[in-house]
Coordinates of C-alpha atoms in Angstrom, one line a residue:
M1 CA 2.3 -17.0 -18.4
I2 CA 0.8 -15.5 -15.3
T3 CA -3.0 -14.9 -15.6
A4 CA -5.1 -12.6 -13.5
P5 CA -7.1 -15.4 -11.8
H6 CA -3.8 -17.3 -10.9
L7 CA -2.4 -14.1 -9.5
R8 CA -5.5 -13.5 -7.4
A9 CA -5.4 -17.1 -6.1
R10 CA -1.8 -16.6 -4.9
A11 CA -2.6 -13.3 -3.4
E12 CA -5.6 -14.8 -1.6
A13 CA -3.3 -17.4 -0.1
E14 CA -0.9 -14.7 1.2
A15 CA -3.7 -12.7 2.7
A16 CA -5.5 -15.7 4.3
S17 CA -3.6 -15.7 7.6
L18 CA -4.1 -12.0 8.3
P19 CA -7.3 -10.5 9.7
P20 CA -9.2 -7.9 7.6
L21 CA -7.5 -4.6 7.5
L22 CA -9.3 -1.4 8.2
A23 CA -7.2 1.5 7.0
R24 CA -7.4 4.1 9.8
A25 CA -7.6 7.6 8.4
D26 CA -6.5 10.7 10.2
H27 CA -8.2 13.0 7.7
L28 CA -11.5 12.0 6.4
A29 CA -12.4 14.9 4.0
G30 CA -13.9 13.6 0.8
T31 CA -13.6 9.9 1.7
I32 CA -16.4 9.3 4.1
L33 CA -19.0 6.6 3.3
L34 CA -20.7 3.7 5.1
G35 CA -18.3 0.8 5.5
E36 CA -18.6 -2.7 6.8
H37 CA -16.5 -2.1 10.0
G38 CA -17.3 0.4 12.6
R39 CA -15.0 3.2 13.7
R40 CA -16.3 3.2 17.3
R41 CA -17.8 6.6 16.9
A42 CA -21.5 7.5 17.1
G43 CA -23.2 8.5 13.9
M44 CA -24.5 7.0 10.7
G45 CA -24.4 3.2 10.3
D46 CA -26.4 0.0 10.9
D47 CA -24.6 -1.6 13.8
F48 CA -25.5 -1.0 17.4
W49 CA -22.7 0.6 19.5
Q50 CA -24.0 1.7 22.9
Y51 CA -26.9 3.1 24.9
R52 CA -26.6 6.6 26.3
P53 CA -29.0 8.8 28.4
A54 CA -31.2 11.0 26.3
Q55 CA -30.1 14.6 26.1
P56 CA -31.9 17.9 25.2
G57 CA -32.1 18.1 21.4
D58 CA -32.6 14.3 20.8
S59 CA -35.7 13.5 18.8
R60 CA -38.3 11.2 20.2
R61 CA -37.5 8.8 17.3
M62 CA -34.1 8.2 18.7
I63 CA -35.3 6.9 22.1
D64 CA -35.1 3.2 22.6
H65 CA -38.4 2.5 24.5
R66 CA -37.5 -1.1 25.4
R67 CA -34.3 -0.1 27.2
S68 CA -35.9 3.0 28.7
A69 CA -38.7 0.9 30.2
R70 CA -36.2 -0.8 32.6
G71 CA -35.8 2.4 34.7
D72 CA -36.7 6.0 35.1
L73 CA -34.3 7.4 32.5
Q74 CA -34.8 7.5 28.8
F75 CA -32.0 6.0 26.6
V76 CA -30.9 6.6 23.1
R77 CA -29.7 3.7 21.0
E78 CA -26.5 4.9 19.2
R79 CA -25.1 3.3 16.1
E80 CA -21.5 3.4 14.9
W81 CA -20.2 5.9 12.5
Q82 CA -18.7 3.7 9.8
I83 CA -16.0 5.1 7.6
A84 CA -14.3 3.6 4.5
Q85 CA -10.9 5.0 3.5
S86 CA -9.7 5.3 -0.1
V87 CA -6.3 3.6 -0.6
M88 CA -4.5 4.1 -3.9
L89 CA -1.8 1.6 -5.1
W90 CA 1.1 2.1 -7.4
V91 CA 3.0 -1.1 -8.3
D92 CA 6.0 -0.5 -10.5
R93 CA 5.7 -2.3 -13.9
G94 CA 9.0 -1.1 -15.4
A95 CA 11.4 -3.5 -17.1
S96 CA 13.8 -3.3 -14.2
M97 CA 11.3 -5.1 -12.0
R98 CA 11.5 -8.2 -14.2
F99 CA 14.9 -9.0 -12.8
A100 CA 15.7 -12.2 -10.9
S101 CA 19.3 -13.2 -10.1
S102 CA 18.5 -16.9 -10.1
K103 CA 15.7 -19.3 -11.2
A104 CA 15.1 -20.0 -7.5
L105 CA 13.9 -16.5 -6.9
P106 CA 10.8 -14.7 -8.2
E107 CA 11.1 -11.7 -10.4
K108 CA 10.7 -8.4 -8.5
A109 CA 7.6 -7.7 -10.6
D110 CA 6.0 -11.0 -9.6
R111 CA 6.6 -10.3 -5.9
A112 CA 5.5 -6.7 -6.2
R113 CA 2.2 -7.4 -7.9
L114 CA 1.5 -10.3 -5.5
L115 CA 2.0 -8.0 -2.5
G116 CA -0.1 -5.3 -4.0
L117 CA -3.0 -7.5 -4.7
A118 CA -2.8 -9.3 -1.4
L119 CA -2.9 -6.0 0.4
A120 CA -5.9 -4.9 -1.8
I121 CA -7.7 -8.1 -0.7
L122 CA -7.2 -7.3 2.9
L123 CA -8.4 -3.7 2.5
V124 CA -11.5 -4.7 0.6
R125 CA -12.3 -7.3 3.2
G126 CA -12.1 -4.5 5.7
G127 CA -14.6 -2.5 3.8
E128 CA -12.2 -0.1 2.2
R129 CA -12.1 1.4 -1.3
V130 CA -9.0 0.4 -3.3
G131 CA -7.8 1.5 -6.6
L132 CA -4.7 2.6 -8.6
T133 CA -3.0 6.0 -8.5
G134 CA -3.9 8.1 -11.6
T135 CA -7.2 8.0 -13.4
A136 CA -7.3 4.4 -14.9
L137 CA -8.9 2.7 -12.0
P138 CA -10.4 4.9 -9.2
P139 CA -10.9 3.4 -5.7
R140 CA -13.9 1.1 -5.4
R141 CA -15.1 -1.6 -3.1
G142 CA -16.0 -5.2 -3.8
Q143 CA -14.5 -8.4 -5.3
A144 CA -14.9 -7.2 -8.8
Q145 CA -12.4 -4.5 -8.1
I146 CA -9.8 -7.2 -7.0
L147 CA -10.0 -8.8 -10.5
R148 CA -9.6 -5.3 -12.1
L149 CA -6.5 -4.7 -10.1
A150 CA -5.1 -8.1 -10.9
E151 CA -5.6 -7.4 -14.6
A152 CA -3.9 -4.0 -14.3
F153 CA -0.9 -5.4 -12.4
I154 CA 0.0 -8.0 -15.0
E155 CA 0.5 -5.3 -17.7
D156 CA 4.3 -4.7 -18.1
A157 CA 5.9 -1.4 -19.3
E158 CA 8.7 -1.4 -21.9
T159 CA 10.9 1.2 -20.3
D160 CA 13.5 0.2 -17.8
Y161 CA 12.1 2.5 -15.1
T162 CA 8.6 4.0 -14.7
P163 CA 7.9 7.0 -12.5
P164 CA 5.3 6.8 -9.7
E165 CA 1.9 7.9 -10.8
H166 CA 0.8 11.0 -8.9
R167 CA -2.1 12.3 -10.9
A168 CA -5.6 12.6 -9.4
M169 CA -4.5 12.0 -5.8
I170 CA -7.7 12.0 -3.6
P171 CA -7.2 14.5 -0.9
H172 CA -6.5 13.0 2.6
A173 CA -6.5 9.4 1.2
R174 CA -3.8 6.8 1.7
A175 CA -1.3 5.4 -0.9
V176 CA 1.1 2.5 -1.2
F177 CA 4.1 2.6 -3.6
I178 CA 5.9 -0.7 -4.3
S179 CA 9.1 -0.5 -6.5
D180 CA 12.8 -1.0 -6.6
F181 CA 13.1 2.8 -6.8
L182 CA 16.3 2.5 -8.8
G183 CA 15.2 5.1 -11.4
E184 CA 15.2 8.9 -11.2
M185 CA 14.8 10.1 -7.7
Q186 CA 13.3 13.4 -8.8
E187 CA 10.2 11.6 -10.0
V188 CA 9.8 9.9 -6.5
E189 CA 10.3 13.2 -4.8
L190 CA 7.8 14.9 -7.0
A191 CA 5.2 12.2 -6.4
L192 CA 5.5 12.3 -2.6
T193 CA 5.6 16.1 -2.5
K194 CA 2.4 16.4 -4.5
A195 CA 0.8 13.7 -2.3
A196 CA 1.8 15.5 0.9
D197 CA 0.4 18.7 -0.5
R198 CA -3.0 17.0 -0.8
G199 CA -2.8 15.5 2.6
V200 CA -2.1 12.0 1.3
R201 CA 0.0 9.8 3.6
G202 CA 1.3 6.4 2.7
V203 CA 3.8 3.6 2.6
L204 CA 6.8 3.2 0.3
L205 CA 8.2 -0.3 0.0
Q206 CA 11.6 -0.8 -1.8
L207 CA 11.8 -4.3 -3.2
L208 CA 15.1 -5.6 -4.3
D209 CA 16.7 -8.9 -5.5
P210 CA 19.3 -10.3 -3.0
A211 CA 22.0 -9.7 -5.7
E212 CA 21.1 -6.1 -5.9
E213 CA 21.6 -5.9 -2.1
E214 CA 24.8 -7.8 -1.9
F215 CA 26.5 -7.3 -5.3
P216 CA 28.2 -10.7 -5.3
F217 CA 29.9 -10.2 -8.7
Q218 CA 33.6 -10.9 -9.4
G219 CA 35.9 -10.8 -12.5
R220 CA 34.7 -10.1 -16.0
T221 CA 31.0 -9.2 -15.8
I222 CA 28.6 -7.7 -18.3
F223 CA 25.8 -5.6 -16.7
E224 CA 22.8 -5.0 -18.9
S225 CA 19.4 -3.6 -18.0
V226 CA 16.4 -5.8 -18.5
G227 CA 15.0 -3.3 -21.1
G228 CA 18.3 -3.4 -23.0
T229 CA 18.9 0.4 -22.8
L230 CA 21.9 0.2 -20.5
R231 CA 25.0 -1.9 -20.8
H232 CA 28.4 -1.9 -19.0
E233 CA 31.2 -4.4 -19.2
T234 CA 34.0 -4.6 -16.6
L235 CA 37.0 -7.0 -16.0
K236 CA 37.0 -6.3 -12.3
A237 CA 33.5 -6.3 -11.0
G238 CA 34.6 -6.8 -7.5
D239 CA 36.3 -3.4 -7.5
L240 CA 32.8 -1.8 -8.1
R241 CA 31.2 -3.4 -5.0
A242 CA 32.2 -0.8 -2.4
R243 CA 31.0 2.1 -4.6
Y244 CA 27.8 0.3 -5.6
L245 CA 26.9 -0.4 -1.9
D246 CA 27.7 3.2 -1.0
R247 CA 25.4 4.5 -3.7
L248 CA 22.7 2.0 -2.7
A249 CA 22.9 3.1 1.0
E250 CA 22.8 6.7 -0.1
R251 CA 19.7 6.0 -2.2
R252 CA 18.0 4.3 0.7
D253 CA 18.8 7.0 3.1
R254 CA 17.4 9.6 0.7
L255 CA 14.2 7.6 0.3
D256 CA 13.9 7.3 4.1
R257 CA 14.4 11.0 4.7
L258 CA 11.9 11.8 2.0
C259 CA 9.3 9.6 3.6
R260 CA 9.9 11.2 7.0
V261 CA 9.6 14.7 5.7
T262 CA 6.3 13.9 3.9
G263 CA 4.8 11.8 6.7
W264 CA 5.1 8.5 4.8
Q265 CA 6.7 5.2 6.1
F266 CA 9.6 3.5 4.4
G267 CA 10.5 -0.2 4.3
T268 CA 12.6 -2.6 2.3
H269 CA 12.0 -6.2 1.2
H270 CA 14.1 -8.8 -0.7
T271 CA 12.7 -11.4 -3.0
G272 CA 14.7 -14.0 -1.1
E273 CA 12.4 -13.4 2.0
S274 CA 8.9 -14.6 2.4
A275 CA 6.1 -12.6 0.8
Q276 CA 4.2 -12.9 4.0
S277 CA 6.8 -11.0 6.0
A278 CA 6.4 -8.0 3.6
L279 CA 2.6 -8.3 3.6
L280 CA 2.7 -8.2 7.5
W281 CA 4.9 -5.1 7.4
L282 CA 2.5 -3.4 5.0
Y283 CA -0.4 -4.4 7.2
R284 CA 1.2 -2.9 10.3
A285 CA 2.4 0.2 8.6
L286 CA -1.1 1.0 7.3
D287 CA -3.1 -0.3 10.3
G288 CA -1.0 0.8 13.2
G289 CA 1.8 3.1 12.2
M290 CA -0.3 5.9 10.7
R291 CA -3.1 6.4 13.1

């Protein structure tokens, strides 16, 4: 059985080779507070940024007399304006995520929660507030929040598919959704539309098992959902391959178009690939692709 401390240890290992991530925010309304990493703008904060010549309106308390004593001009010591961004995570805990086509592969749920927690560790190290979508675990900073997230991630749902949580979206924050996205598309569309309406931008990562990507089945096959609510038996599984792959491609294209319309980024990951490759993509998508 996977425990929260064990999951955290594995996530720490995945995150160790990446530098701390500072989520860059385009819109800061409602999410500004002092963080541990500067945003290279003058304002509130503790870290020195630069000296500049004193200007009309500067108070005498702002003048750095030691620096000003070197010449005829008076200089002001500016500090960085430090900003922490709220990032909300949704990691699908539906029964469909507990699928693995072989014992050599992790379950999709295991990979999803590992990536979600590793990303949270990077964000917290960068001084960001991280939490879950919805109202159960609002964004907070600190190591205690990492353990809270780990404990939340290991809770499984009974239904085959769970819809993305879109309640209590913080205006102009960031969000990350990790799922196989094989359930009702209307729920995904509703979540991203409501997020976009509140100025929330984010990243959507579709996570699949290699068998779900390749459909290697032949002959008599019984397909049954992990939750046991769906079952289909066929004598010619190979005949279904072309139609299945077409529908999967259509689903992926629909997700991609939805993300482009709402200002999100879309990516895919297979459990047969390294977790680090997906974590690196998430890092770049949040850190560089949405400035």
